[in-house]
């Protein structure tokens, strides 16, 4: 049964070709169209739309001017939110509005959206940026009916460069060259990692051949607005690295750690070799002393034996047969004992090879057990959407992590588990090395179709807890391989943590 399951999962994986991870596509999942419909006496008298982006699973940021009519006429204007994926749209309600910053917060009454993260670090002049949204001129060219405005579809992307930041009416604005038009209002301006750098709000006119420029409300204004609205959000302040750059940094860090371990191992080996040499010298000294003591004792026995033999001859000449026998017997025993001691004297050289072999032998690597506290390594990570707080991990017997999640051992001696949640549109590959020193989390931000296929593959194995059953572990490993083969070639995010025993971490914290 296990072999059949393995084959089916492998065949299923072949039907899911891997593709390259795209951070802009990942951000596009969070982009929505915001629609306003004005009604009087049951008839539609007005229709408007703009763009927005989810900053929580149920809340969207857009421009205040996009939903201004809903704020002024709440009884007559309905709000709608059309996601970029799926089959349906959702009703929305206005939660907060700031006309000075031209920002608004809208909540959907059902459904969930993949939230994006806000970039809070500096954005340099000339940096590549991308505008995402639903420009009206594209809608005019592609829409064939009103239903096209409420049908989920991917947002349009437009690439450009960051120019600079300027204040407009006291509000910090990012000036950029990504092309936008009416309909892009409220949509995000993202960096190359797909993080929100600003919210697009306006464009300059291009009269008399002037080059157009676009304005986006700066991220710092957005975070202040959300804080005032008591809305939680994800934020990342680290610079955007490509996965190739992150891989290069990780390889460099791993190689540096490997060199450090080699140097430490070489120092230990040198110390062990010196210790063996000292032990060898002491052993040879002890062996030589024992040999000399044995020879000296044999000499004493021989001399005493010879004296006893001489006494026996003397007694015999005096016709004292009884004493002659006693002295002769004692002399014979002593001389035989001297011969035995001399023959069995120890060698002057000693070997400690068996002890050295014991010192250098190594057991096959197994997963370390215990409670660990893992701290992020920014120099080895590519952080795009996730928080980087410390992660406590409890590793039990046979790869049981945190008492409930079964990890399996891979070909690279890392223990891993691929997590495919029901709600979040993210596949997570968590792995830890056998020594329990290095914990790594690769996150793939996937589209709805790929997530549905990953969930289908996950459903083939129903293992929900830790186990030592070989068949269950084999089925889990086959399932994990099938899911991994369907993932993009590289993740959108990689978090690398350095782990140490929780007791040591607590002691270090107390020392600080």
Short mmCIF file of C-alpha atoms in Angstrom, two decimals:
data_model
loop_
_atom_site.label_atom_id
_atom_site.label_comp_id
_atom_site.label_asym_id
_atom_site.label_seq_id
_atom_site.Cartn_x
_atom_site.Cartn_y
_atom_site.Cartn_z
CA UNK A 1 0.00 0.00 0.00
CA UNK A 2 2.81 2.38 0.87
CA UNK A 3 4.57 1.71 -2.44
CA UNK A 4 1.35 2.37 -4.35
CA UNK A 5 0.79 5.64 -2.45
CA UNK A 6 4.37 6.69 -3.16
CA UNK A 7 3.93 6.02 -6.89
CA UNK A 8 0.62 7.90 -7.06
CA UNK A 9 2.09 10.92 -5.28
CA UNK A 10 5.11 10.93 -7.55
CA UNK A 11 2.89 10.80 -10.66
CA UNK A 12 0.73 13.58 -9.27
CA UNK A 13 3.82 15.70 -8.67
CA UNK A 14 4.88 15.31 -12.30
CA UNK A 15 1.64 16.98 -13.37
CA UNK A 16 2.58 20.11 -11.38
CA UNK A 17 5.54 21.76 -13.14
CA UNK A 18 7.69 23.90 -10.87
CA UNK A 19 8.03 27.56 -11.74
CA UNK A 20 10.14 30.42 -10.51
CA UNK A 21 8.91 32.27 -7.42
CA UNK A 22 7.67 35.79 -8.21
CA UNK A 23 7.38 38.29 -5.38
CA UNK A 24 5.27 40.68 -7.46
CA UNK A 25 2.81 37.90 -8.27
CA UNK A 26 2.73 37.06 -4.57
CA UNK A 27 1.86 40.69 -3.78
CA UNK A 28 -0.77 40.66 -6.54
CA UNK A 29 -2.75 38.09 -4.57
CA UNK A 30 -3.41 40.81 -1.98
CA UNK A 31 -4.57 43.45 -4.48
CA UNK A 32 -8.33 44.05 -4.86
CA UNK A 33 -10.68 46.20 -6.84
CA UNK A 34 -12.78 48.49 -4.61
CA UNK A 35 -16.21 49.23 -6.07
CA UNK A 36 -18.82 51.82 -5.01
CA UNK A 37 -22.41 51.56 -6.19
CA UNK A 38 -24.78 54.49 -5.55
CA UNK A 39 -28.47 53.64 -5.48
CA UNK A 40 -31.61 55.75 -5.16
CA UNK A 41 -35.01 54.12 -4.82
CA UNK A 42 -33.52 50.77 -5.80
CA UNK A 43 -31.93 52.04 -8.99
CA UNK A 44 -28.20 52.37 -9.69
CA UNK A 45 -27.39 56.04 -10.21
CA UNK A 46 -23.61 55.96 -9.86
CA UNK A 47 -20.69 53.57 -10.12
CA UNK A 48 -17.05 54.05 -9.20
CA UNK A 49 -14.03 51.87 -8.66
CA UNK A 50 -10.42 52.00 -7.58
CA UNK A 51 -7.83 49.63 -6.20
CA UNK A 52 -6.74 48.50 -2.76
CA UNK A 53 -4.54 45.99 -0.97
CA UNK A 54 -5.15 43.68 1.98
CA UNK A 55 -3.13 44.42 5.11
CA UNK A 56 -4.98 41.75 7.12
CA UNK A 57 -7.07 38.74 6.05
CA UNK A 58 -10.25 40.82 6.28
CA UNK A 59 -9.19 44.47 5.86
CA UNK A 60 -8.10 46.51 2.85
CA UNK A 61 -6.34 49.85 2.50
CA UNK A 62 -7.40 52.18 -0.32
CA UNK A 63 -7.60 55.90 -1.05
CA UNK A 64 -10.11 58.01 0.82
CA UNK A 65 -11.30 59.55 -2.45
CA UNK A 66 -12.16 56.07 -3.78
CA UNK A 67 -14.72 55.49 -1.00
CA UNK A 68 -15.60 59.12 -0.28
CA UNK A 69 -19.16 58.71 -1.56
CA UNK A 70 -19.72 55.78 0.82
CA UNK A 71 -18.53 57.95 3.70
CA UNK A 72 -20.85 60.81 2.74
CA UNK A 73 -23.92 58.74 1.85
CA UNK A 74 -23.67 55.48 3.82
CA UNK A 75 -27.34 54.72 3.32
CA UNK A 76 -27.22 55.01 -0.46
CA UNK A 77 -23.72 53.84 -1.46
CA UNK A 78 -22.69 50.20 -1.20
CA UNK A 79 -19.07 49.09 -1.04
CA UNK A 80 -17.78 46.01 -2.81
CA UNK A 81 -14.40 44.30 -2.80
CA UNK A 82 -13.34 42.18 -5.79
CA UNK A 83 -10.27 40.02 -5.06
CA UNK A 84 -7.66 39.13 -7.65
CA UNK A 85 -8.34 35.39 -7.30
CA UNK A 86 -11.30 33.16 -6.70
CA UNK A 87 -14.84 33.14 -8.04
CA UNK A 88 -16.74 35.75 -6.03
CA UNK A 89 -16.73 39.28 -4.71
CA UNK A 90 -17.51 40.48 -1.20
CA UNK A 91 -19.46 43.25 0.42
CA UNK A 92 -17.39 45.77 2.33
CA UNK A 93 -17.89 48.33 5.05
CA UNK A 94 -15.92 51.47 5.78
CA UNK A 95 -13.95 51.17 9.03
CA UNK A 96 -11.77 54.30 9.03
CA UNK A 97 -11.07 57.23 6.72
CA UNK A 98 -8.43 60.00 6.75
CA UNK A 99 -9.10 62.57 4.05
CA UNK A 100 -5.95 64.54 4.90
CA UNK A 101 -3.75 61.53 4.09
CA UNK A 102 -6.24 60.26 1.47
CA UNK A 103 -6.38 56.83 3.08
CA UNK A 104 -9.26 54.58 4.07
CA UNK A 105 -9.72 51.18 5.69
CA UNK A 106 -12.39 48.82 4.40
CA UNK A 107 -13.45 45.51 5.95
CA UNK A 108 -14.94 42.59 4.02
CA UNK A 109 -17.90 40.93 5.68
CA UNK A 110 -16.94 37.41 4.52
CA UNK A 111 -14.01 35.61 2.96
CA UNK A 112 -10.29 35.97 3.63
CA UNK A 113 -7.43 37.51 1.67
CA UNK A 114 -3.64 36.96 1.80
CA UNK A 115 -2.28 40.10 3.51
CA UNK A 116 0.77 41.98 2.29
CA UNK A 117 3.55 43.45 4.43
CA UNK A 118 4.54 47.12 4.61
CA UNK A 119 8.16 48.06 3.95
CA UNK A 120 9.35 50.43 6.66
CA UNK A 121 12.99 50.81 5.60
CA UNK A 122 14.51 53.49 3.36
CA UNK A 123 13.73 53.44 -0.37
CA UNK A 124 16.66 54.82 -2.35
CA UNK A 125 16.31 57.07 -5.38
CA UNK A 126 16.41 54.99 -8.53
CA UNK A 127 15.11 51.86 -6.78
CA UNK A 128 12.90 49.62 -8.90
CA UNK A 129 9.22 49.82 -7.96
CA UNK A 130 6.03 48.30 -9.35
CA UNK A 131 2.51 49.74 -9.32
CA UNK A 132 -0.33 47.19 -8.98
CA UNK A 133 -3.98 47.90 -9.56
CA UNK A 134 -6.84 48.17 -11.98
CA UNK A 135 -6.25 51.14 -14.30
CA UNK A 136 -9.41 52.44 -15.96
CA UNK A 137 -7.89 52.66 -19.43
CA UNK A 138 -7.16 48.92 -19.33
CA UNK A 139 -10.73 48.28 -18.17
CA UNK A 140 -12.11 50.32 -21.07
CA UNK A 141 -10.11 48.23 -23.50
CA UNK A 142 -10.97 44.84 -21.99
CA UNK A 143 -14.33 45.08 -20.19
CA UNK A 144 -17.35 43.96 -22.20
CA UNK A 145 -20.03 44.34 -19.52
CA UNK A 146 -20.58 45.55 -15.97
CA UNK A 147 -19.93 42.02 -14.74
CA UNK A 148 -16.28 42.35 -15.79
CA UNK A 149 -15.84 44.95 -13.05
CA UNK A 150 -16.96 42.54 -10.34
CA UNK A 151 -15.23 39.42 -11.66
CA UNK A 152 -11.94 38.51 -9.92
CA UNK A 153 -8.88 38.91 -12.13
CA UNK A 154 -5.18 39.63 -11.70
CA UNK A 155 -4.17 43.28 -11.34
CA UNK A 156 -2.15 45.11 -13.94
CA UNK A 157 1.48 45.72 -13.10
CA UNK A 158 3.56 48.69 -14.20
CA UNK A 159 7.28 49.01 -13.53
CA UNK A 160 9.21 52.17 -12.84
CA UNK A 161 11.74 53.81 -10.56
CA UNK A 162 11.61 55.72 -7.35
CA UNK A 163 12.51 59.39 -7.86
CA UNK A 164 12.39 60.99 -4.43
CA UNK A 165 10.14 61.82 -1.51
CA UNK A 166 8.37 65.16 -1.21
CA UNK A 167 5.73 66.60 1.07
CA UNK A 168 2.41 67.53 -0.53
CA UNK A 169 0.06 69.45 1.79
CA UNK A 170 2.04 68.08 4.72
CA UNK A 171 1.77 64.44 3.58
CA UNK A 172 4.93 62.50 2.61
CA UNK A 173 4.67 61.35 -1.00
CA UNK A 174 6.86 59.06 -3.09
CA UNK A 175 7.38 60.36 -6.62
CA UNK A 176 7.95 57.55 -9.11
CA UNK A 177 7.79 56.69 -12.82
CA UNK A 178 5.60 53.56 -12.78
CA UNK A 179 2.72 54.33 -15.12
CA UNK A 180 -0.68 54.57 -13.43
CA UNK A 181 -4.06 55.98 -14.39
CA UNK A 182 -7.50 56.49 -12.89
CA UNK A 183 -8.48 53.19 -11.34
CA UNK A 184 -5.01 52.67 -9.85
CA UNK A 185 -6.01 54.95 -6.96
CA UNK A 186 -5.64 53.11 -3.69
CA UNK A 187 -3.48 50.37 -5.18
CA UNK A 188 -0.01 49.62 -3.87
CA UNK A 189 3.41 50.69 -5.00
CA UNK A 190 5.65 47.75 -4.08
CA UNK A 191 9.39 47.11 -4.03
CA UNK A 192 11.04 44.18 -5.77
CA UNK A 193 10.25 41.95 -2.79
CA UNK A 194 6.53 42.68 -3.15
CA UNK A 195 6.30 44.78 0.02
CA UNK A 196 4.10 47.87 0.19
CA UNK A 197 6.25 50.98 -0.21
CA UNK A 198 3.32 53.36 -0.73
CA UNK A 199 -0.29 53.74 -1.87
CA UNK A 200 -0.78 55.25 -5.31
CA UNK A 201 -2.99 58.32 -5.27
CA UNK A 202 -2.35 60.74 -8.15
CA UNK A 203 -0.49 61.49 -11.37
CA UNK A 204 0.82 64.66 -12.98
CA UNK A 205 -0.65 65.86 -16.26
CA UNK A 206 1.47 65.38 -19.35
CA UNK A 207 0.57 68.55 -21.20
CA UNK A 208 2.81 69.93 -23.97
CA UNK A 209 4.99 66.82 -24.00
CA UNK A 210 5.78 66.89 -20.27
CA UNK A 211 6.78 63.54 -18.80
CA UNK A 212 4.17 62.18 -16.39
CA UNK A 213 5.03 61.31 -12.82
CA UNK A 214 3.03 59.43 -10.23
CA UNK A 215 2.52 60.06 -6.53
CA UNK A 216 2.19 57.41 -3.83
CA UNK A 217 1.43 58.04 -0.17
CA UNK A 218 4.60 57.04 1.68
CA UNK A 219 4.70 53.95 3.84
CA UNK A 220 5.31 55.97 6.99
CA UNK A 221 2.01 57.83 6.44
CA UNK A 222 0.28 54.49 5.92
CA UNK A 223 1.64 53.02 9.17
CA UNK A 224 0.56 56.13 11.10
CA UNK A 225 -2.92 55.88 9.63
CA UNK A 226 -3.19 52.20 10.57
CA UNK A 227 -1.88 52.89 14.07
CA UNK A 228 -4.47 55.63 14.52
CA UNK A 229 -7.14 53.18 13.32
CA UNK A 230 -5.82 50.56 15.80
CA UNK A 231 -5.25 48.18 12.94
CA UNK A 232 -2.49 45.60 13.23
CA UNK A 233 -0.26 45.07 10.21
CA UNK A 234 2.88 43.20 9.17
CA UNK A 235 5.98 45.26 8.51
CA UNK A 236 9.51 44.53 7.34
CA UNK A 237 12.43 46.95 7.53
CA UNK A 238 15.23 44.87 6.01
CA UNK A 239 16.48 45.74 2.50
CA UNK A 240 15.17 43.72 -0.43
CA UNK A 241 17.55 40.97 -1.50
CA UNK A 242 17.09 38.69 -4.46
CA UNK A 243 16.97 35.01 -3.61
CA UNK A 244 20.26 34.60 -5.49
CA UNK A 245 21.85 37.20 -3.19
CA UNK A 246 20.32 35.54 -0.14
CA UNK A 247 21.59 32.13 -1.32
CA UNK A 248 25.07 33.59 -1.84
CA UNK A 249 25.05 35.08 1.66
CA UNK A 250 23.86 31.81 3.15
CA UNK A 251 26.52 29.82 1.29
CA UNK A 252 29.18 32.26 2.48
CA UNK A 253 27.92 32.01 6.07
CA UNK A 254 27.75 28.21 5.90
CA UNK A 255 31.25 28.03 4.42
CA UNK A 256 32.57 30.39 7.11
CA UNK A 257 30.96 28.27 9.83
CA UNK A 258 32.34 25.13 8.20
CA UNK A 259 35.84 26.63 8.18
CA UNK A 260 35.44 27.64 11.81
CA UNK A 261 34.31 24.10 12.68
CA UNK A 262 37.24 22.65 10.72
CA UNK A 263 39.66 24.89 12.60
CA UNK A 264 38.04 23.96 15.89
CA UNK A 265 38.16 20.27 14.94
CA UNK A 266 41.81 20.66 13.91
CA UNK A 267 42.60 22.31 17.24
CA UNK A 268 40.79 19.52 19.07
CA UNK A 269 42.64 16.91 17.03
CA UNK A 270 45.97 18.60 17.77
CA UNK A 271 45.12 18.69 21.46
CA UNK A 272 43.99 15.04 21.32
CA UNK A 273 47.18 14.07 19.47
CA UNK A 274 49.32 15.86 22.07
CA UNK A 275 47.33 14.16 24.82
CA UNK A 276 47.88 10.78 23.15
CA UNK A 277 51.61 11.48 22.82
CA UNK A 278 51.82 12.43 26.51
CA UNK A 279 49.88 9.31 27.46
CA UNK A 280 52.15 7.24 25.23
CA UNK A 281 55.25 8.70 26.89
CA UNK A 282 53.82 8.09 30.36
CA UNK A 283 52.84 4.56 29.38
CA UNK A 284 56.33 3.83 28.07
CA UNK A 285 57.88 5.26 31.24
CA UNK A 286 55.57 3.11 33.33
CA UNK A 287 56.33 0.05 31.18
CA UNK A 288 60.11 0.60 31.47
CA UNK A 289 59.89 1.08 35.22
CA UNK A 290 57.77 -2.08 35.55
CA UNK A 291 60.27 -4.03 33.41
CA UNK A 292 63.24 -2.84 35.46
CA UNK A 293 61.42 -3.59 38.72
CA UNK A 294 60.57 -7.08 37.46
CA UNK A 295 64.19 -7.75 36.42
CA UNK A 296 65.50 -6.43 39.74
CA UNK A 297 63.08 -8.64 41.67
CA UNK A 298 64.13 -11.64 39.55
CA UNK A 299 67.78 -10.84 40.40
CA UNK A 300 67.00 -10.71 44.11
CA UNK A 301 65.14 -14.02 43.90
CA UNK A 302 68.07 -15.54 41.96
CA UNK A 303 70.67 -14.34 44.49
CA UNK A 304 68.62 -15.55 47.45
CA UNK A 305 68.01 -18.85 45.64
CA UNK A 306 71.73 -19.27 44.98
CA UNK A 307 72.50 -18.57 48.64
CA UNK A 308 69.87 -21.12 49.64
CA UNK A 309 71.45 -23.69 47.27
CA UNK A 310 74.85 -22.98 48.80
CA UNK A 311 73.39 -23.48 52.28
CA UNK A 312 71.89 -26.77 51.14
CA UNK A 313 75.33 -27.98 50.04
CA UNK A 314 76.76 -26.92 53.38
CA UNK A 315 74.05 -28.77 55.30
CA UNK A 316 74.59 -31.80 53.13
CA UNK A 317 78.33 -31.83 53.88
CA UNK A 318 77.46 -31.70 57.56
CA UNK A 319 75.15 -34.71 57.13
CA UNK A 320 72.16 -32.49 58.07
CA UNK A 321 69.90 -33.99 55.43
CA UNK A 322 66.66 -32.40 56.65
CA UNK A 323 67.99 -28.83 56.53
CA UNK A 324 69.76 -29.57 53.27
CA UNK A 325 66.40 -30.54 51.70
CA UNK A 326 64.64 -27.44 53.05
CA UNK A 327 67.39 -25.08 51.89
CA UNK A 328 67.70 -26.83 48.53
CA UNK A 329 63.93 -26.74 47.94
CA UNK A 330 63.70 -23.08 48.86
CA UNK A 331 66.64 -22.25 46.63
CA UNK A 332 65.11 -24.15 43.74
CA UNK A 333 61.74 -22.36 44.15
CA UNK A 334 63.42 -18.96 44.34
CA UNK A 335 65.57 -19.60 41.29
CA UNK A 336 62.57 -20.91 39.30
CA UNK A 337 60.61 -17.83 40.40
CA UNK A 338 63.48 -15.62 39.29
CA UNK A 339 63.46 -17.30 35.88
CA UNK A 340 59.68 -16.86 35.56
CA UNK A 341 59.89 -13.17 36.55
CA UNK A 342 62.64 -12.59 34.04
CA UNK A 343 60.89 -14.40 31.22
CA UNK A 344 57.55 -12.61 31.86
CA UNK A 345 59.08 -9.16 32.20
CA UNK A 346 56.95 -6.51 30.35
CA UNK A 347 58.02 -4.91 27.08
CA UNK A 348 59.72 -1.54 27.32
CA UNK A 349 57.17 -0.08 24.77
CA UNK A 350 53.41 0.39 25.30
CA UNK A 351 50.60 0.95 22.78
CA UNK A 352 47.44 3.01 23.39
CA UNK A 353 45.95 2.54 19.92
CA UNK A 354 42.71 1.10 21.25
CA UNK A 355 42.07 4.18 23.40
CA UNK A 356 42.86 6.49 20.48
CA UNK A 357 40.44 4.61 18.26
CA UNK A 358 37.71 5.04 20.85
CA UNK A 359 38.40 8.78 20.98
CA UNK A 360 38.10 9.26 17.22
CA UNK A 361 35.09 7.03 16.59
CA UNK A 362 31.85 8.86 15.76
CA UNK A 363 28.28 7.70 15.94
CA UNK A 364 25.85 8.08 13.05
CA UNK A 365 24.15 11.51 13.17
CA UNK A 366 20.74 11.58 14.86
CA UNK A 367 18.42 14.49 15.51
CA UNK A 368 19.27 16.29 18.74
CA UNK A 369 16.58 16.32 21.41
CA UNK A 370 15.53 18.93 23.95
CA UNK A 371 14.19 22.46 24.21
CA UNK A 372 15.78 25.05 21.91
CA UNK A 373 15.41 28.78 21.37
CA UNK A 374 16.05 29.89 17.80
CA UNK A 375 17.04 33.47 16.88
CA UNK A 376 16.86 34.95 13.38
CA UNK A 377 20.04 35.33 11.34
CA UNK A 378 19.41 38.40 9.13
CA UNK A 379 22.71 37.85 7.30
CA UNK A 380 21.43 34.50 6.01
CA UNK A 381 17.75 35.35 5.58
CA UNK A 382 15.52 36.87 2.92
CA UNK A 383 12.70 38.51 4.84
CA UNK A 384 9.68 39.70 2.86
CA UNK A 385 6.46 39.29 4.86
CA UNK A 386 7.09 37.51 8.15
CA UNK A 387 7.84 38.57 11.70
CA UNK A 388 11.28 37.58 12.98
CA UNK A 389 10.66 36.99 16.66
CA UNK A 390 12.52 34.19 18.46
CA UNK A 391 11.12 30.70 17.88
CA UNK A 392 11.05 28.12 20.71
CA UNK A 393 11.30 24.53 19.48
CA UNK A 394 10.98 21.28 21.40
CA UNK A 395 12.52 18.29 19.62
CA UNK A 396 11.48 14.86 20.81
CA UNK A 397 12.34 11.31 19.85
CA UNK A 398 12.30 10.23 16.18
CA UNK A 399 11.77 13.75 14.82
CA UNK A 400 8.67 14.70 16.81
CA UNK A 401 8.71 18.52 17.02
CA UNK A 402 6.69 20.46 19.61
CA UNK A 403 4.98 17.26 20.62
CA UNK A 404 2.65 17.18 17.60
CA UNK A 405 4.43 17.65 14.25
CA UNK A 406 6.31 14.75 12.69
CA UNK A 407 9.46 15.64 10.75
CA UNK A 408 11.18 13.23 8.34
CA UNK A 409 14.86 12.88 7.58
CA UNK A 410 16.04 14.01 4.14
CA UNK A 411 19.01 13.04 2.01
CA UNK A 412 21.00 16.04 3.28
CA UNK A 413 20.69 14.92 6.94
CA UNK A 414 18.17 17.72 7.59
CA UNK A 415 14.85 16.87 9.19
CA UNK A 416 11.94 18.63 7.50
CA UNK A 417 8.18 19.05 7.35
CA UNK A 418 6.14 20.75 4.64
CA UNK A 419 3.09 22.56 6.02
CA UNK A 420 0.08 23.26 3.80
CA UNK A 421 -2.54 25.26 5.75
CA UNK A 422 -6.24 25.37 4.88
CA UNK A 423 -6.65 29.13 5.21
CA UNK A 424 -3.34 30.82 4.46
CA UNK A 425 -2.16 30.82 0.81
CA UNK A 426 1.38 29.88 1.79
CA UNK A 427 3.32 26.62 1.80
CA UNK A 428 6.02 26.45 4.46
CA UNK A 429 9.02 24.11 4.37
CA UNK A 430 10.49 23.94 7.89
CA UNK A 431 13.75 22.06 8.43
CA UNK A 432 16.38 21.62 11.12
CA UNK A 433 19.84 20.10 11.00
CA UNK A 434 20.68 16.97 12.97
CA UNK A 435 22.65 18.90 15.59
CA UNK A 436 19.69 21.19 16.33
CA UNK A 437 21.78 24.28 15.59
CA UNK A 438 20.21 25.51 12.35
CA UNK A 439 16.44 25.98 11.85
CA UNK A 440 15.25 27.14 8.43
CA UNK A 441 11.83 28.23 7.18
CA UNK A 442 11.21 28.55 3.43
CA UNK A 443 7.89 30.18 2.55
CA UNK A 444 6.22 29.93 -0.86
CA UNK A 445 3.50 32.53 -1.49
CA UNK A 446 1.35 30.71 -4.03
CA UNK A 447 -1.62 31.45 -6.23
CA UNK A 448 -5.00 29.89 -5.48
CA UNK A 449 -4.70 27.15 -8.11
CA UNK A 450 -1.30 25.92 -6.94
CA UNK A 451 -2.45 26.03 -3.31
CA UNK A 452 -5.49 23.92 -4.18
CA UNK A 453 -3.26 21.29 -5.81
CA UNK A 454 -0.88 21.32 -2.83
CA UNK A 455 -3.82 20.78 -0.47
CA UNK A 456 -5.02 17.91 -2.65
CA UNK A 457 -1.61 16.26 -2.39
CA UNK A 458 -1.52 16.82 1.36
CA UNK A 459 -4.93 15.16 1.74
CA UNK A 460 -3.50 11.88 0.42
CA UNK A 461 -1.80 11.29 3.79
CA UNK A 462 -3.82 11.76 6.96
CA UNK A 463 -0.98 11.70 9.49
CA UNK A 464 -1.90 14.36 12.04
CA UNK A 465 0.52 13.60 14.88
CA UNK A 466 3.91 12.10 15.66
CA UNK A 467 4.49 8.43 14.99
CA UNK A 468 7.22 5.80 14.85
CA UNK A 469 5.31 3.55 12.43
CA UNK A 470 7.60 2.92 9.40
CA UNK A 471 4.72 2.70 6.91
CA UNK A 472 3.21 5.98 8.12
CA UNK A 473 6.61 7.69 7.94
CA UNK A 474 7.22 6.34 4.43
CA UNK A 475 3.85 7.65 3.29
CA UNK A 476 4.56 11.05 4.85
CA UNK A 477 7.98 11.23 3.16
CA UNK A 478 6.43 10.39 -0.22
CA UNK A 479 3.78 13.06 0.27
CA UNK A 480 6.39 15.64 1.23
CA UNK A 481 8.45 14.85 -1.89
CA UNK A 482 5.35 15.20 -4.08
CA UNK A 483 4.48 18.60 -2.62
CA UNK A 484 8.06 19.85 -2.85
CA UNK A 485 8.34 18.88 -6.53
CA UNK A 486 5.28 21.05 -7.26
CA UNK A 487 6.75 24.13 -5.58
CA UNK A 488 8.65 26.88 -7.42
CA UNK A 489 12.38 26.51 -7.83
CA UNK A 490 13.02 28.99 -5.01
CA UNK A 491 10.91 30.36 -2.15
CA UNK A 492 9.65 33.92 -1.77
CA UNK A 493 11.06 34.09 1.73
CA UNK A 494 13.76 32.30 3.68
CA UNK A 495 14.17 32.68 7.41
CA UNK A 496 17.32 31.16 8.90
CA UNK A 497 17.56 30.82 12.68
CA UNK A 498 20.47 29.97 14.96
CA UNK A 499 19.35 27.65 17.76
CA UNK A 500 20.79 26.90 21.16
CA UNK A 501 19.49 24.96 24.16
CA UNK A 502 16.83 26.98 25.94
CA UNK A 503 18.73 26.74 29.23
CA UNK A 504 21.83 28.28 27.63
CA UNK A 505 19.73 31.02 26.02
CA UNK A 506 18.11 31.83 29.37
CA UNK A 507 21.51 31.95 31.05
CA UNK A 508 22.85 34.28 28.35
CA UNK A 509 19.80 36.56 28.72
CA UNK A 510 20.26 36.66 32.49
CA UNK A 511 23.92 37.58 31.97
CA UNK A 512 22.92 40.52 29.81
#
